[in-house]
Short mmCIF file of C-alpha atoms in Angstrom, two decimals:
data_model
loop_
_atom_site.label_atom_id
_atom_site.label_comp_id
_atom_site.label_asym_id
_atom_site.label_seq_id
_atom_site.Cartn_x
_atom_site.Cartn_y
_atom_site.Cartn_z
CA UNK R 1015 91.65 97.47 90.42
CA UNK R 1016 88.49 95.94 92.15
CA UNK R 1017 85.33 96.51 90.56
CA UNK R 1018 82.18 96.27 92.71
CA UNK R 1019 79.02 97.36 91.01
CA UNK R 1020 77.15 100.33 92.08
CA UNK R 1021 79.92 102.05 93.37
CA UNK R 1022 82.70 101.92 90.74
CA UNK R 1023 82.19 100.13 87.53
CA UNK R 1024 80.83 103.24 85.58
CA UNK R 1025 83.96 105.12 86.62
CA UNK R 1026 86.64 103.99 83.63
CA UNK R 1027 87.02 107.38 82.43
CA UNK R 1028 88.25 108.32 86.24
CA UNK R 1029 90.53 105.18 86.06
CA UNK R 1030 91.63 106.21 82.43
CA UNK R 1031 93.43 109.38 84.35
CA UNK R 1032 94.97 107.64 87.08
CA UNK R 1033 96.41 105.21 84.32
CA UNK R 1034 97.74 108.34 83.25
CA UNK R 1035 99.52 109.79 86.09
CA UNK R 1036 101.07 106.23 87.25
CA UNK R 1037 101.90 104.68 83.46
CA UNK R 1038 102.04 100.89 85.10
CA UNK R 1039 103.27 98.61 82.93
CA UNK R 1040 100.12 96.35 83.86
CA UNK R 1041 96.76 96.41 85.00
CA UNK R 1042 94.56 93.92 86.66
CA UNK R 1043 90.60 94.57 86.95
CA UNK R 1044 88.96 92.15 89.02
CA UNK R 1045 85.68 91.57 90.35
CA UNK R 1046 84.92 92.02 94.00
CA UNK R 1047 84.80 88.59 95.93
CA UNK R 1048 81.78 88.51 98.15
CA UNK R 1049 82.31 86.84 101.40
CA UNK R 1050 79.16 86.78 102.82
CA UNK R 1051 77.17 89.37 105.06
CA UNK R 1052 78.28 90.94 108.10
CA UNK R 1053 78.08 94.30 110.00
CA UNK R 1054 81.21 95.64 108.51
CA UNK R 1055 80.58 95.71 104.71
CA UNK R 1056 77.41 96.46 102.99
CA UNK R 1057 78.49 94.42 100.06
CA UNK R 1058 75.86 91.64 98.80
CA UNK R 1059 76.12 89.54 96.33
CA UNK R 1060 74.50 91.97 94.02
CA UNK R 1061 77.89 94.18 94.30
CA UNK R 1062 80.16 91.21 92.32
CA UNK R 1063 80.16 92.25 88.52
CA UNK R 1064 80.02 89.07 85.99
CA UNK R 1065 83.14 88.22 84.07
CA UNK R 1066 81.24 89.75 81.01
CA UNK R 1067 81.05 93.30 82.81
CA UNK R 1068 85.43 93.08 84.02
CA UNK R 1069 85.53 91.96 80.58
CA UNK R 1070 83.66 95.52 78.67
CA UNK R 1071 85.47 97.53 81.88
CA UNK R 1072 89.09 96.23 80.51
CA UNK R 1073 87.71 96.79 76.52
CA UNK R 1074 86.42 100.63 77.64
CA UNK R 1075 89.71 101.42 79.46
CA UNK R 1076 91.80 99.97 76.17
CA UNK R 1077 90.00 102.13 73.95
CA UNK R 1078 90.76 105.06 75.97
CA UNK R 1079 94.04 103.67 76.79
CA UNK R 1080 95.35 102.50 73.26
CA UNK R 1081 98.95 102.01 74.67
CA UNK R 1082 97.51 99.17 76.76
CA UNK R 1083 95.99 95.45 75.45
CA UNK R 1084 94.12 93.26 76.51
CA UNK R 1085 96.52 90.62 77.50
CA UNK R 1086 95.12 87.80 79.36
CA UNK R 1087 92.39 86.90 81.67
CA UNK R 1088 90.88 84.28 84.17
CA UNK R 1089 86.84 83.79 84.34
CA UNK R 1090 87.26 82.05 87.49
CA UNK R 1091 88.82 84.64 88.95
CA UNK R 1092 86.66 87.24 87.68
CA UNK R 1093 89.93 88.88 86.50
CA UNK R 1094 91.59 90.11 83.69
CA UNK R 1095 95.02 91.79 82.53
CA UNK R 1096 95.70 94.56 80.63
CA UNK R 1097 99.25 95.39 79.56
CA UNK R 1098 101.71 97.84 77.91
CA UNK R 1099 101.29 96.93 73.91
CA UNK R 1100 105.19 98.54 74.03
CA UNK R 1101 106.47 96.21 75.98
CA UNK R 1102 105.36 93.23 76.99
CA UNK R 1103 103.81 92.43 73.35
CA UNK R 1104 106.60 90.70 71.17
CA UNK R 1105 106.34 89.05 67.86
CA UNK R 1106 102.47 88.70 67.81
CA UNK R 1107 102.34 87.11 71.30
CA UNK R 1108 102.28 88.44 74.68
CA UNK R 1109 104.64 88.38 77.60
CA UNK R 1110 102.85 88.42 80.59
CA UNK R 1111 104.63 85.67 82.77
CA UNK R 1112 107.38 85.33 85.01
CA UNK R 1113 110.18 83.29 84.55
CA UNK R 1114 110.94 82.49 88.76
CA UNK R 1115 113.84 80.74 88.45
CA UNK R 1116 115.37 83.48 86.23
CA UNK R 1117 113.74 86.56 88.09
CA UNK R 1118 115.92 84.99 91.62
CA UNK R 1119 118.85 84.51 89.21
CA UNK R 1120 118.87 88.47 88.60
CA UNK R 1121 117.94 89.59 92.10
CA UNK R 1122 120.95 87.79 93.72
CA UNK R 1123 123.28 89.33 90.85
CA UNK R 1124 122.43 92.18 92.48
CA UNK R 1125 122.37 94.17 88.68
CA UNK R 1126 120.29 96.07 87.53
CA UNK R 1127 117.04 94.48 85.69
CA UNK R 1128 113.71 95.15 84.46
CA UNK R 1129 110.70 93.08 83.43
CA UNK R 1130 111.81 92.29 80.01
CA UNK R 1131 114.83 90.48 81.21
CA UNK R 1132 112.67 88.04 83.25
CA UNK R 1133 109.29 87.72 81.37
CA UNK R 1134 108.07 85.13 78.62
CA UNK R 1135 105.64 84.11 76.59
CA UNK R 1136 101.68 83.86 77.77
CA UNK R 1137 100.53 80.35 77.41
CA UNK R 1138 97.92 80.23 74.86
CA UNK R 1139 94.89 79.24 77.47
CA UNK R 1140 95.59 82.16 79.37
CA UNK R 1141 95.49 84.97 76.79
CA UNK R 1142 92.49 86.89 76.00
CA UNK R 1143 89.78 85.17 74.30
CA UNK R 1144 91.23 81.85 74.92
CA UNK R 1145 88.38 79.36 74.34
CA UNK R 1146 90.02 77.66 78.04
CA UNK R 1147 89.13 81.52 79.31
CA UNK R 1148 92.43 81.24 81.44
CA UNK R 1149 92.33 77.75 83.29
CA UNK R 1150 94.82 75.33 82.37
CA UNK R 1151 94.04 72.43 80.73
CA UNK R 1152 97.14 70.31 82.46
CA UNK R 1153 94.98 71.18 85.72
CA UNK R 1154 91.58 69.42 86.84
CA UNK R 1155 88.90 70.99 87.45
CA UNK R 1156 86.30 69.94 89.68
CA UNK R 1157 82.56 71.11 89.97
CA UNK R 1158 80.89 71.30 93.11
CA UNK R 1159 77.51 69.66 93.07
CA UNK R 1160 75.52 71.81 95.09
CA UNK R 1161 72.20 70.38 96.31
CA UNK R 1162 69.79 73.46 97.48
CA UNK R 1163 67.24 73.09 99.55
CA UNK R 1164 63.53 72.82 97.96
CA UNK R 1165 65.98 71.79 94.28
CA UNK R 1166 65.81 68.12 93.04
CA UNK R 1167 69.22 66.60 93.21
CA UNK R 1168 71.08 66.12 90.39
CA UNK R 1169 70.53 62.48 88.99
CA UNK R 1170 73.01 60.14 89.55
CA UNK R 1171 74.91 57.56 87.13
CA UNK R 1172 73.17 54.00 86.70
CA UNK R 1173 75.14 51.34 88.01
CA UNK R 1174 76.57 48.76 85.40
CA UNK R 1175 74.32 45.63 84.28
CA UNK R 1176 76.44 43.05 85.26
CA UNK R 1177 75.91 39.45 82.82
#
């Protein structure tokens, strides 16, 4: 689900029905990606909702979807996860992820499987609330400097006194 302001973000209660007709067993909101203008979109930047707003979207549709959770999310990304409280939350923990090596295992077997028999645990930067707010801390991260025009540029590191 792609949320773009002005033209869906006040719909949950719409969204809350189709939830109801399909029953998925997850549901990812994410913000629109804005890719610049051109003739065939009249999306701006203006249309991309802040990971605050996909945040209160997911919260609204949970509290009119109480079989769902809020599960995990990604502030990069702009994107969050909601899931089936049922079944993919175990022991006090969720189990959003995919075990690859597994899933292949039970797709050759050719047998019959569901997401339970592949899925584990949700590391604990990934889950909702998540002080790391879904970025690994095994992974760097780099920051762009960005130097706009008529902006001072950023000041830059001394260089060592040498004796």
């Amino acid at each position: 689900l792609t949320l773009v302001n002005d033209w869906n973000v006040a719909e949950v209660e719409q969204y809350a029905k189709l939830v109801d007709i399909g029953k998925p067993d997850f549901i990812e909101i994410k913000g629109v990606t804005y890719c610049g203008t051109n003739d065939a979109s009249s999306l701006t930047i203006k249309s991309v909702p802040y990971h605050n707003e996909v945040r209160a979207f997911g919260e609204k549709l949970c509290s009119l979807k109480e079989e769902y959770g809020l599960a995990c999310e990604h502030e990069h990304s702009l994107s969050i996860l909601l899931a089936r409280k049922d079944r993919f939350y175990k022991e006090g923990s969720w189990h959003t992820w995919i075990d690859y090596d597994k899933f292949q295992r039970l797709v050759k077997s050719g047998e019959r499987f569901g997401a339970e028999d592949y899925m584990v645990e949700t590391p604990s930067w990934a889950v909702w609330d998540a002080k790391e707010k879904g970025f690994d801390p095994a992974e760097t991260r780099f920051r762009k400097v960005r130097n706009h025009p008529g902006k001072s540029p950023p000041a830059q590191p001394k260089e060592p006194v040498s004796a």
